[in-house]
Tab-separated table of C-alpha atoms in Angstrom:
chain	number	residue	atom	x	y	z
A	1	UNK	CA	15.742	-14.979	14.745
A	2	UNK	CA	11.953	-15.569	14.762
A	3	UNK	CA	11.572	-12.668	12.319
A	4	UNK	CA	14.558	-13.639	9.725
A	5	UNK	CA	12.720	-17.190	9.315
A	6	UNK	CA	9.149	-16.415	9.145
A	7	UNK	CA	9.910	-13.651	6.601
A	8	UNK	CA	12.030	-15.940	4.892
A	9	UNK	CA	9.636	-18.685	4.528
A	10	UNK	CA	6.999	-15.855	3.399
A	11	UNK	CA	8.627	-14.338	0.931
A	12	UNK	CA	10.591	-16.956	-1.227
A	13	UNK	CA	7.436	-18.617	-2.735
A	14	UNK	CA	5.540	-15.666	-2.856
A	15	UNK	CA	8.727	-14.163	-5.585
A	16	UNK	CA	8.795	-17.874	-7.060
A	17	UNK	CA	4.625	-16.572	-7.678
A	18	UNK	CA	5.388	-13.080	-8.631
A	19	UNK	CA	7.389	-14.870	-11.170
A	20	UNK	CA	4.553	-17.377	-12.509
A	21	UNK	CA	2.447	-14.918	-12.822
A	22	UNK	CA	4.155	-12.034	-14.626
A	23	UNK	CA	4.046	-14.014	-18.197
A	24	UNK	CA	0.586	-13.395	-18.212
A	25	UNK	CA	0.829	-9.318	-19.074
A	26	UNK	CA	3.071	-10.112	-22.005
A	27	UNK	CA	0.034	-12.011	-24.085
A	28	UNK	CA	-2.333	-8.494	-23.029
A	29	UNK	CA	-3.673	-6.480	-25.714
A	30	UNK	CA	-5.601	-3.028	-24.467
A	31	UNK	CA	-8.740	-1.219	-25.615
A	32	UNK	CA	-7.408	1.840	-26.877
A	33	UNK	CA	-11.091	3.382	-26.700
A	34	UNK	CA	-10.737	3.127	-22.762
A	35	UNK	CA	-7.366	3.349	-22.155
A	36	UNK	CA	-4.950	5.431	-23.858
A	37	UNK	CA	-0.972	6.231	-23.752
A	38	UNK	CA	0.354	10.203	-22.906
A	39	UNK	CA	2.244	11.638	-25.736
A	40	UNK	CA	5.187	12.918	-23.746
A	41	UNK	CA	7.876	10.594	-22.834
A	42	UNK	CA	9.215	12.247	-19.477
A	43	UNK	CA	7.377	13.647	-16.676
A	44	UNK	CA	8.448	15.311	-13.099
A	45	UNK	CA	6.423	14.705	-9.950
A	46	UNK	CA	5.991	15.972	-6.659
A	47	UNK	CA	3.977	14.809	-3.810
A	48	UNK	CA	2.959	15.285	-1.007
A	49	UNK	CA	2.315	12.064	1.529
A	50	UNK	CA	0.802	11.491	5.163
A	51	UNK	CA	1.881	7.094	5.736
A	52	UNK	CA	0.866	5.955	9.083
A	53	UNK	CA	0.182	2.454	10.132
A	54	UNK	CA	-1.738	2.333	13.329
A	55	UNK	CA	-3.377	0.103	16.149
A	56	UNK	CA	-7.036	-0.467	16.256
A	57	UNK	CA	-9.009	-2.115	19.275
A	58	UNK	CA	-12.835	-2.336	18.564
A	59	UNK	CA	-15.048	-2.553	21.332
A	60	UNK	CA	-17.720	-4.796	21.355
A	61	UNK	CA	-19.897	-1.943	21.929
A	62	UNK	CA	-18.450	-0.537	18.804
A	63	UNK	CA	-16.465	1.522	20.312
A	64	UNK	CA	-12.496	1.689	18.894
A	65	UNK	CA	-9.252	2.658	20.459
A	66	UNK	CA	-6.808	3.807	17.858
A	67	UNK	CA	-3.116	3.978	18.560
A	68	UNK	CA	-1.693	6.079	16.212
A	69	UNK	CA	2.237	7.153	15.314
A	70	UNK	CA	3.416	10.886	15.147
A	71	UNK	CA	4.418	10.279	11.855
A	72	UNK	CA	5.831	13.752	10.071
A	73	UNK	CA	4.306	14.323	6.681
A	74	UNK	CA	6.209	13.044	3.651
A	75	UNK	CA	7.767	15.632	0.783
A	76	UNK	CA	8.679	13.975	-2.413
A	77	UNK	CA	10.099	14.186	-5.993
A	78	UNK	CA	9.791	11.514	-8.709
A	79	UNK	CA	10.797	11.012	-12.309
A	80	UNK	CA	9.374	9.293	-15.186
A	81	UNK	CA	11.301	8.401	-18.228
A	82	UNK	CA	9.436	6.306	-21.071
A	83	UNK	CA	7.423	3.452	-19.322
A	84	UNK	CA	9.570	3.658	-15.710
A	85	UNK	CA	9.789	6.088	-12.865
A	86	UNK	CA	11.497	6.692	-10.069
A	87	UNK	CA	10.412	8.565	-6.360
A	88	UNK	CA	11.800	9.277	-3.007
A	89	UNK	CA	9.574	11.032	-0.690
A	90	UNK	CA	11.432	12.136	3.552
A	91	UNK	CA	9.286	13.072	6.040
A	92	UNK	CA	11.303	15.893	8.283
A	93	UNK	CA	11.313	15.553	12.239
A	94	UNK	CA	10.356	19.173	12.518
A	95	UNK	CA	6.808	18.526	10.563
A	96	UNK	CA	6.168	16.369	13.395
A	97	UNK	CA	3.437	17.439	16.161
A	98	UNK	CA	5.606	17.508	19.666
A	99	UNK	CA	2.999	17.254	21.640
A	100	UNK	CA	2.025	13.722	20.102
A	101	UNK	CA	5.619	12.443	21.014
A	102	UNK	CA	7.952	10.373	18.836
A	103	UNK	CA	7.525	7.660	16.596
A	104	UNK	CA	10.542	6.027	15.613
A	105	UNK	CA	9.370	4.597	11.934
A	106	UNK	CA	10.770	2.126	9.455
A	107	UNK	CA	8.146	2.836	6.061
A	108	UNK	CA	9.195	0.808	3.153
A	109	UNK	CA	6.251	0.336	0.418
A	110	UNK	CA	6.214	-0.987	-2.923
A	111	UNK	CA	3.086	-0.452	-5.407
A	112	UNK	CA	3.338	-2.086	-8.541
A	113	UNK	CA	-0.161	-1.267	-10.981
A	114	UNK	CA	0.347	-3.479	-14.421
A	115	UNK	CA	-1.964	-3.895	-16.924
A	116	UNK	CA	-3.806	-7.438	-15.630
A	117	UNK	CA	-2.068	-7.572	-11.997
A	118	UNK	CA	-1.186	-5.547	-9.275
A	119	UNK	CA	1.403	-5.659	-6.470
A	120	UNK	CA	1.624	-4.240	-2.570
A	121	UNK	CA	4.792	-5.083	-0.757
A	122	UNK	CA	5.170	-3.963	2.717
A	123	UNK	CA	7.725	-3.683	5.553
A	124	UNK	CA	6.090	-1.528	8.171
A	125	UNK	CA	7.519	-1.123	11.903
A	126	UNK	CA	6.648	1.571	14.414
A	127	UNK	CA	7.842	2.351	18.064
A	128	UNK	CA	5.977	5.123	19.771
A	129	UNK	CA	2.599	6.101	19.577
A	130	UNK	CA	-0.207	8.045	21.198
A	131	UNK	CA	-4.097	7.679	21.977
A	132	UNK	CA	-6.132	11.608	21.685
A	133	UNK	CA	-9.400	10.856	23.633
A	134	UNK	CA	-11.464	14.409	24.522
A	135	UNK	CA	-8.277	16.478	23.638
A	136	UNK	CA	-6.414	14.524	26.417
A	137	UNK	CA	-3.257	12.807	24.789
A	138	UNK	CA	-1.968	9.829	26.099
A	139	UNK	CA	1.649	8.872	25.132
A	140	UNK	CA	3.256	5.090	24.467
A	141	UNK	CA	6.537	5.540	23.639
A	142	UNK	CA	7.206	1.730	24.038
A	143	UNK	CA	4.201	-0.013	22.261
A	144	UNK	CA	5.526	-1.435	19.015
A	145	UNK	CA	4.052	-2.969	16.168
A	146	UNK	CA	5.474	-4.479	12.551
A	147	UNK	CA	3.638	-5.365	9.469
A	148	UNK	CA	5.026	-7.447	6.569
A	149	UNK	CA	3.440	-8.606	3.590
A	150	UNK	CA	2.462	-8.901	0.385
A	151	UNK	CA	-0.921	-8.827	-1.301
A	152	UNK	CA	-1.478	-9.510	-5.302
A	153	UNK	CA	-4.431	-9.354	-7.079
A	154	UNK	CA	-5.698	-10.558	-10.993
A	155	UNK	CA	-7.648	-7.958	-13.057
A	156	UNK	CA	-9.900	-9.560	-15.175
A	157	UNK	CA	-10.693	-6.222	-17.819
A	158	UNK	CA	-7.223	-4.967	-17.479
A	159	UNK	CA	-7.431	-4.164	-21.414
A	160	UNK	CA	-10.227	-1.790	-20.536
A	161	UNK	CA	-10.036	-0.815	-16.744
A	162	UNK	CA	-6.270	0.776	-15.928
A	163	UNK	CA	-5.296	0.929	-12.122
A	164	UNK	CA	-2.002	3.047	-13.839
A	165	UNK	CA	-4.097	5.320	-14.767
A	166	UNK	CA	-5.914	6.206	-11.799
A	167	UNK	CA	-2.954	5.713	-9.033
A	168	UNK	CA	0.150	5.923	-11.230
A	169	UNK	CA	-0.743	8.154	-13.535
A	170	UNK	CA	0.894	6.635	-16.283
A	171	UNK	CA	-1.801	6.439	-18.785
A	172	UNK	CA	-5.486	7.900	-19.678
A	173	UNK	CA	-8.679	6.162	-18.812
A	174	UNK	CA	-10.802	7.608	-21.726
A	175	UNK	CA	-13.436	5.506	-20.710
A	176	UNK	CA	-15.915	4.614	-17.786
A	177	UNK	CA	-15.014	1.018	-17.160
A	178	UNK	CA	-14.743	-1.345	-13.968
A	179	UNK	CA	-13.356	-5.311	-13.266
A	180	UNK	CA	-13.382	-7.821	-10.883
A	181	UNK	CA	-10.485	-8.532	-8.856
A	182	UNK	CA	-9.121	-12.003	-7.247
A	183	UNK	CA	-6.054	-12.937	-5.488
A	184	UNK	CA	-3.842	-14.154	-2.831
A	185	UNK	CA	-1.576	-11.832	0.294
A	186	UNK	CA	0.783	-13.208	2.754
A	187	UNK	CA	1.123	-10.990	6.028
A	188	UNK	CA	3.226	-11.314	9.399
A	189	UNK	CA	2.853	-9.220	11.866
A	190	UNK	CA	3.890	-8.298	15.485
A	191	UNK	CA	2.704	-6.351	18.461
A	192	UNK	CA	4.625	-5.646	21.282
A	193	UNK	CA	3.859	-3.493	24.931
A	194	UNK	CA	0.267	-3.537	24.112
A	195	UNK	CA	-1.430	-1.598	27.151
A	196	UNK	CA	-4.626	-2.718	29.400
A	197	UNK	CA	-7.985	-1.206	27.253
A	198	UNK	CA	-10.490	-0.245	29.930
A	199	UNK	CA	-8.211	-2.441	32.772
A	200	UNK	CA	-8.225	-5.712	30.721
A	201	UNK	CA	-5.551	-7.470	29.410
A	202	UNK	CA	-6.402	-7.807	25.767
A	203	UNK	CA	-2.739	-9.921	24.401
A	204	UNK	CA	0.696	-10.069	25.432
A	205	UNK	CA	3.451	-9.322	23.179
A	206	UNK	CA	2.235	-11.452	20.487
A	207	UNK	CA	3.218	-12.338	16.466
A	208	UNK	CA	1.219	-13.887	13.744
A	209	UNK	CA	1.542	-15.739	10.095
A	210	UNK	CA	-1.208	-15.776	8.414
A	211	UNK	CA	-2.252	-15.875	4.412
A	212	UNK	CA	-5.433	-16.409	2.324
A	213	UNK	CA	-7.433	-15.578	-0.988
A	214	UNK	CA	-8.878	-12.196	-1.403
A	215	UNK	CA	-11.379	-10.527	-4.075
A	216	UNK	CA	-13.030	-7.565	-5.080
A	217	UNK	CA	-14.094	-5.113	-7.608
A	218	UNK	CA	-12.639	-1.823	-9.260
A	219	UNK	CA	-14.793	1.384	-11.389
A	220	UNK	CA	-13.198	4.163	-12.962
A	221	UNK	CA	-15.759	6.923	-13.402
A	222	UNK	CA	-14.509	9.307	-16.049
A	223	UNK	CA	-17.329	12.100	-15.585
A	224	UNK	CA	-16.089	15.191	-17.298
A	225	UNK	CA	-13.437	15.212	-20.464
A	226	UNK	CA	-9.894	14.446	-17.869
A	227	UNK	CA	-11.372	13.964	-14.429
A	228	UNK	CA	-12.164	10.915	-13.313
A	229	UNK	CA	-12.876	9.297	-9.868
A	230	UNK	CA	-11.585	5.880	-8.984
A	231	UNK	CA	-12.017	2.847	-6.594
A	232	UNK	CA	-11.570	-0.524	-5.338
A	233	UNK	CA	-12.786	-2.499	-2.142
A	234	UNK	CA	-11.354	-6.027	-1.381
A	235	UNK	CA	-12.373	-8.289	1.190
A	236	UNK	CA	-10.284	-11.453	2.245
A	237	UNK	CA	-10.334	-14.713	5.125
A	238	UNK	CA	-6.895	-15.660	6.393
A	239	UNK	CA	-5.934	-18.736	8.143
A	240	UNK	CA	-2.728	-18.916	10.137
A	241	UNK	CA	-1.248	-19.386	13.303
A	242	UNK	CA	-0.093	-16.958	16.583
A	243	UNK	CA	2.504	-17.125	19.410
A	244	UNK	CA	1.121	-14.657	22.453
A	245	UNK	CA	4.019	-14.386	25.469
A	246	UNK	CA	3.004	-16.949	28.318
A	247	UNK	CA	1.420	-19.379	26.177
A	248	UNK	CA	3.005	-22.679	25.268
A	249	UNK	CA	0.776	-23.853	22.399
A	250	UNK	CA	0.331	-21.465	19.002
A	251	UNK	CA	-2.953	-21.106	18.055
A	252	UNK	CA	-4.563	-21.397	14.867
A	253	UNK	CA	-6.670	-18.271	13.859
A	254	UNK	CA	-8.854	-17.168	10.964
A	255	UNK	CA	-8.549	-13.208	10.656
A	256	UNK	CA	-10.635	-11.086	7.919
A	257	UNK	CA	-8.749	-8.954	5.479
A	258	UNK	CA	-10.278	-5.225	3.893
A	259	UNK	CA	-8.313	-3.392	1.342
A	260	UNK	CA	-9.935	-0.279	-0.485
A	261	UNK	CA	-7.965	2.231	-2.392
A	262	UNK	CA	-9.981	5.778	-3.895
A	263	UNK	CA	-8.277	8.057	-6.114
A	264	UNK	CA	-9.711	11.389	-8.353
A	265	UNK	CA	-7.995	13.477	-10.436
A	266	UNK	CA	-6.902	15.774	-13.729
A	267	UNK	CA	-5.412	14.148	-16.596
A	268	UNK	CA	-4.966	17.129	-18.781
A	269	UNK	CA	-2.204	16.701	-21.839
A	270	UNK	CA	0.715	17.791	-20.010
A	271	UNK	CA	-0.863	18.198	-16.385
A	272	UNK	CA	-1.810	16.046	-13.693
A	273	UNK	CA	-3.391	16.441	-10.599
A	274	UNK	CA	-4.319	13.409	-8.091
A	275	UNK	CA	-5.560	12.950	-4.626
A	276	UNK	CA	-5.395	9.207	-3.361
A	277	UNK	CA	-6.063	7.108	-1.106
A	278	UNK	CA	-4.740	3.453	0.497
A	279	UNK	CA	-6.182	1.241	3.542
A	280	UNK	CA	-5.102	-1.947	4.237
A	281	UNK	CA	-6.081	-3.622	7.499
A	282	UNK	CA	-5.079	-6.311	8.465
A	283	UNK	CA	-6.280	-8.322	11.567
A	284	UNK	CA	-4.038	-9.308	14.484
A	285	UNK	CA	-7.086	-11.131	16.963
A	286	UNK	CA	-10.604	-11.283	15.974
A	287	UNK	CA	-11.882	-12.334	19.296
A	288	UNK	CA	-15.728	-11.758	20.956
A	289	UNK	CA	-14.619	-8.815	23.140
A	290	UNK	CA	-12.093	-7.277	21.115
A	291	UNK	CA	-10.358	-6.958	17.414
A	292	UNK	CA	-6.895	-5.964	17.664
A	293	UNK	CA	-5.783	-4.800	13.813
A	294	UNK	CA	-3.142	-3.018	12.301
A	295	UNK	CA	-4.687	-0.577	9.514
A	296	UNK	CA	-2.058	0.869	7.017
A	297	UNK	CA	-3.014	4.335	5.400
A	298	UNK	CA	-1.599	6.245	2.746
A	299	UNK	CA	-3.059	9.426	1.463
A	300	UNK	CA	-0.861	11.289	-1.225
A	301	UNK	CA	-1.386	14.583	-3.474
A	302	UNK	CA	0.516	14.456	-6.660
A	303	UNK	CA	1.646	16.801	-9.044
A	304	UNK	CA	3.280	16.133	-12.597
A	305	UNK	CA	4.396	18.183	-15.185
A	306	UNK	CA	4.903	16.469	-18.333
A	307	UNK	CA	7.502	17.399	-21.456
A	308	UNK	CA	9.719	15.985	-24.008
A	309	UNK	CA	13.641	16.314	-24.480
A	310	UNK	CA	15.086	18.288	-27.191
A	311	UNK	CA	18.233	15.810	-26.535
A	312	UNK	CA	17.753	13.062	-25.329
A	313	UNK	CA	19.966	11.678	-22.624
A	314	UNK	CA	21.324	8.257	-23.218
A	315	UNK	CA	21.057	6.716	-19.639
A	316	UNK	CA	17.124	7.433	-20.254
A	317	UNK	CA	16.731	5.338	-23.546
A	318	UNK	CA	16.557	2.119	-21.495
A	319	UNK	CA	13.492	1.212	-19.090
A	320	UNK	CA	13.923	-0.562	-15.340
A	321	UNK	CA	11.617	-3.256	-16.094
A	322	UNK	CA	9.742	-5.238	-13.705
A	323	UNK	CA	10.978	-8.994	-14.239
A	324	UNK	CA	9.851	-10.372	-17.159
A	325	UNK	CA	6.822	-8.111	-17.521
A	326	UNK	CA	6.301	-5.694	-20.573
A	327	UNK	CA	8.178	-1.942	-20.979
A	328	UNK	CA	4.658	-0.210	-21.047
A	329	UNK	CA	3.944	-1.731	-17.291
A	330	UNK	CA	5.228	0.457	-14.987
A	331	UNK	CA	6.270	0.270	-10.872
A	332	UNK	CA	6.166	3.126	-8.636
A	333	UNK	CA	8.499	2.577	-6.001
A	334	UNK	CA	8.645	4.722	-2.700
A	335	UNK	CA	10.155	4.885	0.482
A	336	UNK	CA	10.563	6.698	3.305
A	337	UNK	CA	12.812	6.837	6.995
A	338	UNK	CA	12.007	8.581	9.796
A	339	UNK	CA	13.580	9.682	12.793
């Protein structure tokens, strides 16, 4: 019951936002020296994707612990038509390392790259992980931990600098160009079954609300005729508030935020090849003697294979459009459930 209302109370206003600020892509005009559009309407895509979102406890001697989920690796197909797509990526139980134990997963993720904003939406939840320290595995097959949020950012050059381009691959960055970033992000999260580190009690089961302003800067380095090698690095303060078990009073907490993404790839005319990269960490406690965070990483290789219909199909003359934003903006959406 906890859960349904904080979520709720997180994510109406943020979609109220999403909504105020969508208008703004429809007034954008792009540089077509930097950016440009591929000449083939459709394109196929597979991937391949390793999602995990583990538990990090750094030492004061800076030292970590990392709990991490068996997670299997992900297999995917997508499908572009015009300015959409579509993708579904499964990871398979038997591409999972037994000896690690099980991680029972919930992985939903939603990356949305326009042309002046971008869009993260998570709902993360893991039960089961493991700590490898000297080639000795220890297994938690009860620790638990969720992550929900949502984290939005403004691109000030968008009609030079593309983030489609470089983690999308739905258009051509021509040109070397880079912009500053600024925006908001909304997360809750929850930890559960959290064992002693070095015999200490470091938290109880605990859960947390906590949002703030975050801002960085993004380069595309296009350094041969269709490779180029991307970036961004954010860093955010939230404010918020925590309930730990066996402790009346919530307390009010200020956590730091660091999101970087890295992608570099092949943009030929009707080939792509891409190798990227996602961390988002998020603190849970930012105490003297220990930081408790939850980091989530993506890393994805991406084929597509681009072409054009001698017939074209009439379900695929019509875009899914992002509310109210432009046809040339596109979403990638992907998702994944594992057993």
């Amino acid at each position: 019951m906890v859960l349904n209302n904080t979520v709720g109370r997180v994510w109406k206003p943020l979609i109220v936002l999403i909504f105020i600020w969508s208008p703004v892509n429809s007034w954008t005009q792009v540089d077509s020296t930097y950016i440009k559009a591929f000449e083939f309407q459709y394109a196929a895509r597979g991937y391949v994707a390793k999602n995990a979102l583990s538990l990090i406890i750094d030492h004061k001697d800076e030292t970590e612990t990392i709990f991490a989920p068996n997670n299997p690796v992900n297999l995917g197909l997508g499908f572009s038509w015009k300015n959409s797509s579509l993708s579904f990526g499964y990871g398979f139980s038997s591409m999972r390392d037994r000896e690690k134990g099980t991680t029972k997963t919930l992985d939903l993720q939603y990356h949305h790259y326009g042309e002046h904003w971008i869009l993260d939406l998570y709902a993360l939840r893991n039960r089961g992980f493991y700590e490898e320290t000297g080639g000795v595995i220890d297994l938690y097959p009860d620790l638990q931990s969720s992550l929900y949020g949502i984290f939005s950012q403004y691109v000030f050059s968008g009609d030079k600098f593309s983030f489609g381009a470089a983690f999308d691959q739905n258009k051509i960055q021509v040109k070397s160009a880079g912009s500053w970033l600024i925006g908001g992000n909304v997360y809750y999260t929850r930890v559960k079954k959290l064992p002693p580190i070095d015999d200490i009690e470091v938290g109880g089961d605990t859960w947390n609300l906590q949002l703030g302003p975050n801002g960085g800067y993004a380069y595309s380095w296009v350094f041969l005729p269709n490779f180029y090698l991307a970036g961004s690095l954010s860093i955010g303060i939230n404010v918020g508030f925590e309930d730990e078990q066996g402790i009346d009073q919530r307390k009010f907490l200020v956590n730091p935020l660091l999101f970087g993404r890295i992608s570099v790839g092949y943009n030929g005319p009707d080939w792509t090849v891409n190798i990227s990269a996602l961390n988002n960490k998020v603190y849970v406690k930012f105490g003297d003697e220990y930081q408790t965070s939850l980091g989530s990483n993506q890393f994805k290789l991406t084929f597509v294979k681009r072409f054009d219909l001698k017939k074209e199909i009439p379900f695929l003359k019509s875009d899914l459009r992002f509310p109210r934003l432009r046809s040339k903006d596109i979403s990638d959406k992907t998702s994944s459930y594992n057993r």
